[in-house]
Coordinates of C-alpha atoms in Angstrom, one line a residue:
M440 CA 5.2 59.9 33.2
V441 CA 2.4 58.9 35.6
R442 CA 1.1 62.5 35.6
G443 CA 1.1 62.5 31.8
L444 CA -0.9 59.3 31.7
V445 CA -3.4 60.6 34.2
L446 CA -3.9 63.8 32.2
R447 CA -4.5 61.7 29.1
G448 CA -7.0 59.6 31.0
V449 CA -8.9 62.7 32.1
A450 CA -8.9 63.9 28.5
A451 CA -10.2 60.5 27.2
G452 CA -12.8 60.5 30.0
A453 CA -14.1 64.0 29.0
L454 CA -14.4 62.9 25.4
A455 CA -16.1 59.7 26.4
G456 CA -18.5 61.6 28.6
L457 CA -19.4 63.9 25.6
V458 CA -20.0 60.9 23.4
A459 CA -22.1 59.1 26.1
F460 CA -24.1 62.3 26.6
I461 CA -25.0 62.5 22.8
F462 CA -26.2 58.9 23.0
A463 CA -28.2 59.5 26.2
R464 CA -29.7 62.8 24.8
I465 CA -31.0 61.0 21.7
F466 CA -32.2 57.8 23.3
A467 CA -32.6 58.1 27.0
E468 CA -33.9 61.7 27.5
P469 CA -37.2 61.1 25.8
L470 CA -37.8 58.1 28.1
I471 CA -36.9 60.3 31.1
Q472 CA -39.5 62.8 30.0
A473 CA -42.1 60.0 29.5
A474 CA -41.3 58.8 33.1
I475 CA -41.8 62.3 34.4
D476 CA -45.1 62.6 32.6
Y477 CA -46.2 59.3 34.2
E478 CA -45.2 60.6 37.6
S479 CA -47.1 63.8 37.2
G480 CA -50.2 61.9 36.0
R481 CA -50.0 59.5 39.0
D482 CA -49.6 62.4 41.4
D483 CA -52.7 64.0 39.9
A484 CA -54.6 60.7 40.4
K485 CA -53.4 60.5 44.0
N486 CA -54.5 64.0 44.7
A487 CA -57.9 63.3 43.2
L488 CA -58.3 60.3 45.6
L489 CA -57.4 62.5 48.5
V490 CA -59.9 65.1 47.5
A491 CA -62.6 62.5 47.1
A492 CA -61.7 61.2 50.6
G493 CA -62.0 64.7 52.1
S494 CA -58.3 65.3 52.5
S495 CA -56.2 68.1 51.1
P496 CA -53.3 67.1 48.9
E497 CA -49.8 68.5 49.6
P498 CA -48.8 71.3 47.2
A499 CA -46.0 70.4 44.7
G500 CA -42.6 72.0 45.3
P501 CA -41.2 74.4 42.7
D502 CA -38.8 73.1 40.1
I503 CA -35.3 74.5 40.7
F504 CA -34.3 73.9 37.1
S505 CA -36.5 73.7 34.0
R506 CA -36.7 70.4 32.1
A507 CA -34.9 72.1 29.2
I508 CA -31.9 72.8 31.4
Q509 CA -32.1 69.4 33.0
G510 CA -32.3 67.5 29.8
N511 CA -29.6 69.4 27.9
L512 CA -27.1 71.4 30.0
G513 CA -27.6 69.4 33.2
I514 CA -27.2 65.9 31.8
G515 CA -24.4 67.1 29.5
V516 CA -22.3 68.7 32.3
G517 CA -23.0 65.7 34.5
M518 CA -22.0 63.1 31.9
I519 CA -18.8 65.0 31.0
A520 CA -17.9 65.5 34.7
F521 CA -18.5 61.8 35.3
G522 CA -16.4 60.9 32.4
V523 CA -13.5 63.0 33.7
A524 CA -13.8 61.2 37.1
V525 CA -13.9 57.8 35.4
G526 CA -11.0 58.7 33.2
C527 CA -8.9 59.7 36.2
F528 CA -9.7 56.4 37.9
F529 CA -9.0 54.5 34.7
A530 CA -5.6 56.1 34.3
V531 CA -4.6 55.3 37.9
A532 CA -5.8 51.7 37.5
F533 CA -3.8 51.4 34.2
C534 CA -0.6 52.6 36.0
M535 CA -1.1 50.2 38.8
S536 CA -1.7 47.3 36.4
Y537 CA 1.2 48.0 34.0
G538 CA 4.1 45.7 34.8
R539 CA 2.0 43.4 37.0
T540 CA 0.0 41.7 34.3
G541 CA 2.7 40.0 32.3
R542 CA 4.0 41.2 28.9
I543 CA 0.8 43.0 27.8
R544 CA 1.4 46.0 25.6
P545 CA -0.1 49.4 26.6
R546 CA -2.8 49.3 23.9
Q547 CA -4.0 45.9 24.9
L548 CA -3.8 46.7 28.6
S549 CA -5.9 49.9 28.0
L550 CA -8.7 47.8 26.5
L551 CA -8.5 45.2 29.3
V552 CA -8.6 47.8 32.0
A553 CA -11.6 49.5 30.4
L554 CA -13.4 46.1 30.2
A555 CA -12.6 45.3 33.8
G556 CA -13.8 48.8 34.9
F557 CA -17.1 48.5 33.0
V558 CA -17.7 45.0 34.4
T559 CA -16.8 45.7 38.0
M560 CA -18.0 49.2 38.5
Y561 CA -21.2 49.1 36.5
L562 CA -22.3 45.8 35.0
V563 CA -22.2 43.7 38.2
P564 CA -23.9 46.3 40.4
F565 CA -26.4 46.9 37.5
I566 CA -27.4 43.3 37.5
K567 CA -28.4 43.4 41.1
Y568 CA -29.6 47.0 41.2
P569 CA -30.4 48.3 37.7
A570 CA -30.8 51.9 36.8
N571 CA -34.3 53.4 37.2
P572 CA -35.9 56.4 35.6
P573 CA -37.9 59.1 37.5
A574 CA -41.1 57.8 39.1
V575 CA -39.5 54.4 39.9
G576 CA -38.1 54.4 43.4
N577 CA -39.5 55.2 46.9
P578 CA -38.1 58.5 48.2
D579 CA -37.9 56.9 51.7
T580 CA -35.4 54.3 50.4
I581 CA -32.9 56.7 48.8
G582 CA -30.3 56.2 51.6
D583 CA -30.7 52.4 51.7
R584 CA -30.5 52.2 47.9
S585 CA -27.3 54.3 47.7
G586 CA -25.7 52.2 50.5
L587 CA -26.6 48.9 48.9
Y588 CA -25.3 50.0 45.5
L589 CA -22.1 51.2 47.0
V590 CA -21.7 47.8 48.8
M591 CA -22.2 46.1 45.4
I592 CA -19.5 48.3 43.7
V593 CA -17.0 47.7 46.5
A594 CA -17.6 44.0 46.6
S595 CA -17.3 43.8 42.8
V596 CA -13.9 45.6 42.8
V597 CA -12.5 43.7 45.7
F598 CA -13.6 40.3 44.2
A599 CA -12.0 41.4 40.9
V600 CA -8.7 41.9 42.7
V601 CA -9.1 38.6 44.5
A602 CA -9.8 36.9 41.1
V603 CA -6.7 38.3 39.6
G604 CA -4.7 37.1 42.6
I605 CA -6.2 33.6 42.2
G606 CA -5.4 33.5 38.5
Q607 CA -1.8 34.5 39.1
R608 CA -1.3 31.9 41.8
L609 CA -2.8 29.2 39.7
Q610 CA -1.0 30.2 36.5
P611 CA 2.2 28.1 37.1
R612 CA 0.2 25.0 37.7
F613 CA -2.7 25.2 35.3
G614 CA -1.4 27.5 32.6
T615 CA -2.5 31.0 31.5
W616 CA -5.8 30.0 29.9
N617 CA -7.1 27.7 32.6
S618 CA -6.0 29.9 35.4
T619 CA -7.8 32.9 33.8
L620 CA -11.0 30.9 33.5
L621 CA -10.7 29.8 37.2
G622 CA -10.1 33.4 38.2
I623 CA -13.2 34.5 36.3
L624 CA -15.2 31.7 37.8
S625 CA -14.2 32.7 41.3
F626 CA -15.3 36.3 40.6
I627 CA -18.7 35.2 39.3
V628 CA -19.3 32.9 42.3
L629 CA -18.3 35.5 44.9
C630 CA -20.4 38.2 43.3
G631 CA -23.3 35.8 43.1
I632 CA -23.1 35.0 46.8
V633 CA -23.2 38.7 47.6
M634 CA -26.1 39.3 45.3
A635 CA -28.0 36.5 46.9
L636 CA -27.3 37.9 50.4
L637 CA -28.3 41.5 49.7
P638 CA -32.0 42.4 49.7
A639 CA -34.0 43.2 46.7
L640 CA -35.2 46.9 46.7
G641 CA -38.8 45.9 47.0
Q642 CA -38.0 44.0 50.2
L643 CA -36.8 47.1 52.0
S644 CA -39.0 47.9 55.0
P645 CA -40.6 51.1 53.5
N646 CA -41.6 49.1 50.4
A647 CA -42.6 45.9 52.1
D648 CA -45.1 47.8 54.2
L649 CA -46.7 49.1 51.1
S650 CA -46.5 46.4 48.5
G651 CA -46.0 43.2 50.4
S652 CA -42.3 42.7 49.7
L653 CA -42.1 42.7 45.9
L654 CA -38.7 42.4 44.2
T655 CA -39.0 45.8 42.6
E656 CA -39.8 49.4 43.5
T657 CA -41.6 49.8 40.2
P658 CA -45.0 51.6 40.8
Q659 CA -47.9 49.2 40.8
P660 CA -51.4 50.2 39.6
L661 CA -53.0 52.8 41.7
K662 CA -56.4 51.7 43.2
D663 CA -59.2 53.5 44.9
P664 CA -60.7 52.3 48.2
S665 CA -63.0 49.9 46.3
G666 CA -60.0 48.2 44.6
A667 CA -60.7 49.6 41.1
I668 CA -57.6 50.7 39.2
V669 CA -57.6 54.5 38.7
Y670 CA -54.1 54.8 37.2
P671 CA -51.9 52.1 35.6
G672 CA -48.6 50.8 36.8
F673 CA -45.4 51.9 35.3
D674 CA -44.9 50.9 31.7
A675 CA -42.6 47.8 31.6
D676 CA -41.4 48.6 28.1
L677 CA -40.4 52.1 29.1
L678 CA -38.5 50.7 32.1
F679 CA -36.7 48.1 29.9
K680 CA -35.7 50.6 27.3
F681 CA -34.4 53.0 29.9
R682 CA -32.3 50.4 31.5
L683 CA -31.0 49.2 28.1
Y684 CA -30.0 52.7 27.1
S685 CA -28.4 53.3 30.5
L686 CA -26.3 50.2 30.0
G687 CA -25.5 51.3 26.5
A688 CA -24.4 54.7 27.6
Q689 CA -22.0 53.2 30.2
A690 CA -20.7 50.7 27.6
I691 CA -20.0 53.6 25.2
L692 CA -18.3 55.6 28.0
W693 CA -15.8 52.8 28.9
T694 CA -15.2 51.7 25.3
V695 CA -14.3 55.3 24.2
I696 CA -12.0 55.7 27.2
G697 CA -10.2 52.4 26.4
L698 CA -9.9 53.2 22.7
V699 CA -8.8 56.8 23.0
F700 CA -6.4 56.2 25.9
A701 CA -4.7 53.2 24.1
P702 CA -2.8 55.2 21.4
L703 CA -2.1 58.0 23.8
A704 CA -0.5 55.6 26.3
D705 CA 1.5 54.0 23.5
K706 CA 3.0 57.3 22.6
V707 CA 4.0 58.0 26.2
F708 CA 5.8 54.7 26.5
A709 CA 7.4 55.2 23.1
R710 CA 9.0 58.4 24.5
H711 CA 10.0 56.6 27.8
P712 CA 10.8 53.0 26.7
D713 CA 12.9 52.3 29.8
Q714 CA 10.3 53.3 32.4
A715 CA 7.8 50.9 34.0
F716 CA 5.5 50.9 37.0
A717 CA 6.7 47.9 38.9
A718 CA 7.2 50.1 42.0
V719 CA 4.1 52.2 41.7

């Protein structure tokens, strides 16, 4: 039965990835193109400053894939593959949760696991390190950014498990509602402490040397040696919309997985009413 649930989770994840891709293709892809256009214009302005200073600009590397492939096939395959991976993880988390969360029916548990997965694996890390379009981010900090984001994900998942344990321990004394609120509060406090301890991206040493330890890696206005602005900073509205649509795509992904998996899981348990996962 576990295998059947995992396969259904994979199928739900593939469908969710497809739906999220359609959303991203309509709303996010034009913003990505606008960010790439900004990056190209900024590079041209940098090269003009180098030429004016008597230096030779570095030649741009060739594009491995065209924008048409990246914006359609590339993002589509990537989103579906990501959905499959998330669906597999979701099904495993569902199997581990069933039987350990009280008398929650499979349909309700599916939605709760989807909500928990979205919050712990995306929303909490997103609050500290939100998604950025092309042109936003220092290439010298890719390793540091990836490591910090992974730390935030691991901390969020671990704290979610700790919060569930706290809620279960307090349930006999405070009741289900109050113990749930206390568990959520503990999760928020623990995540807040980690967020406060981790550095902002603008404070990483490669960025601090250039911008004076800003909180963000968003490109600032480009200036010539006299201090005059020769190219504007990154558009704040574009950055906001990209992050909003990135958040929306992930919300769609997890919502579709939870909604699609719920009736599928119900049917599996209807065929095997005597089986549970207390020992899984």
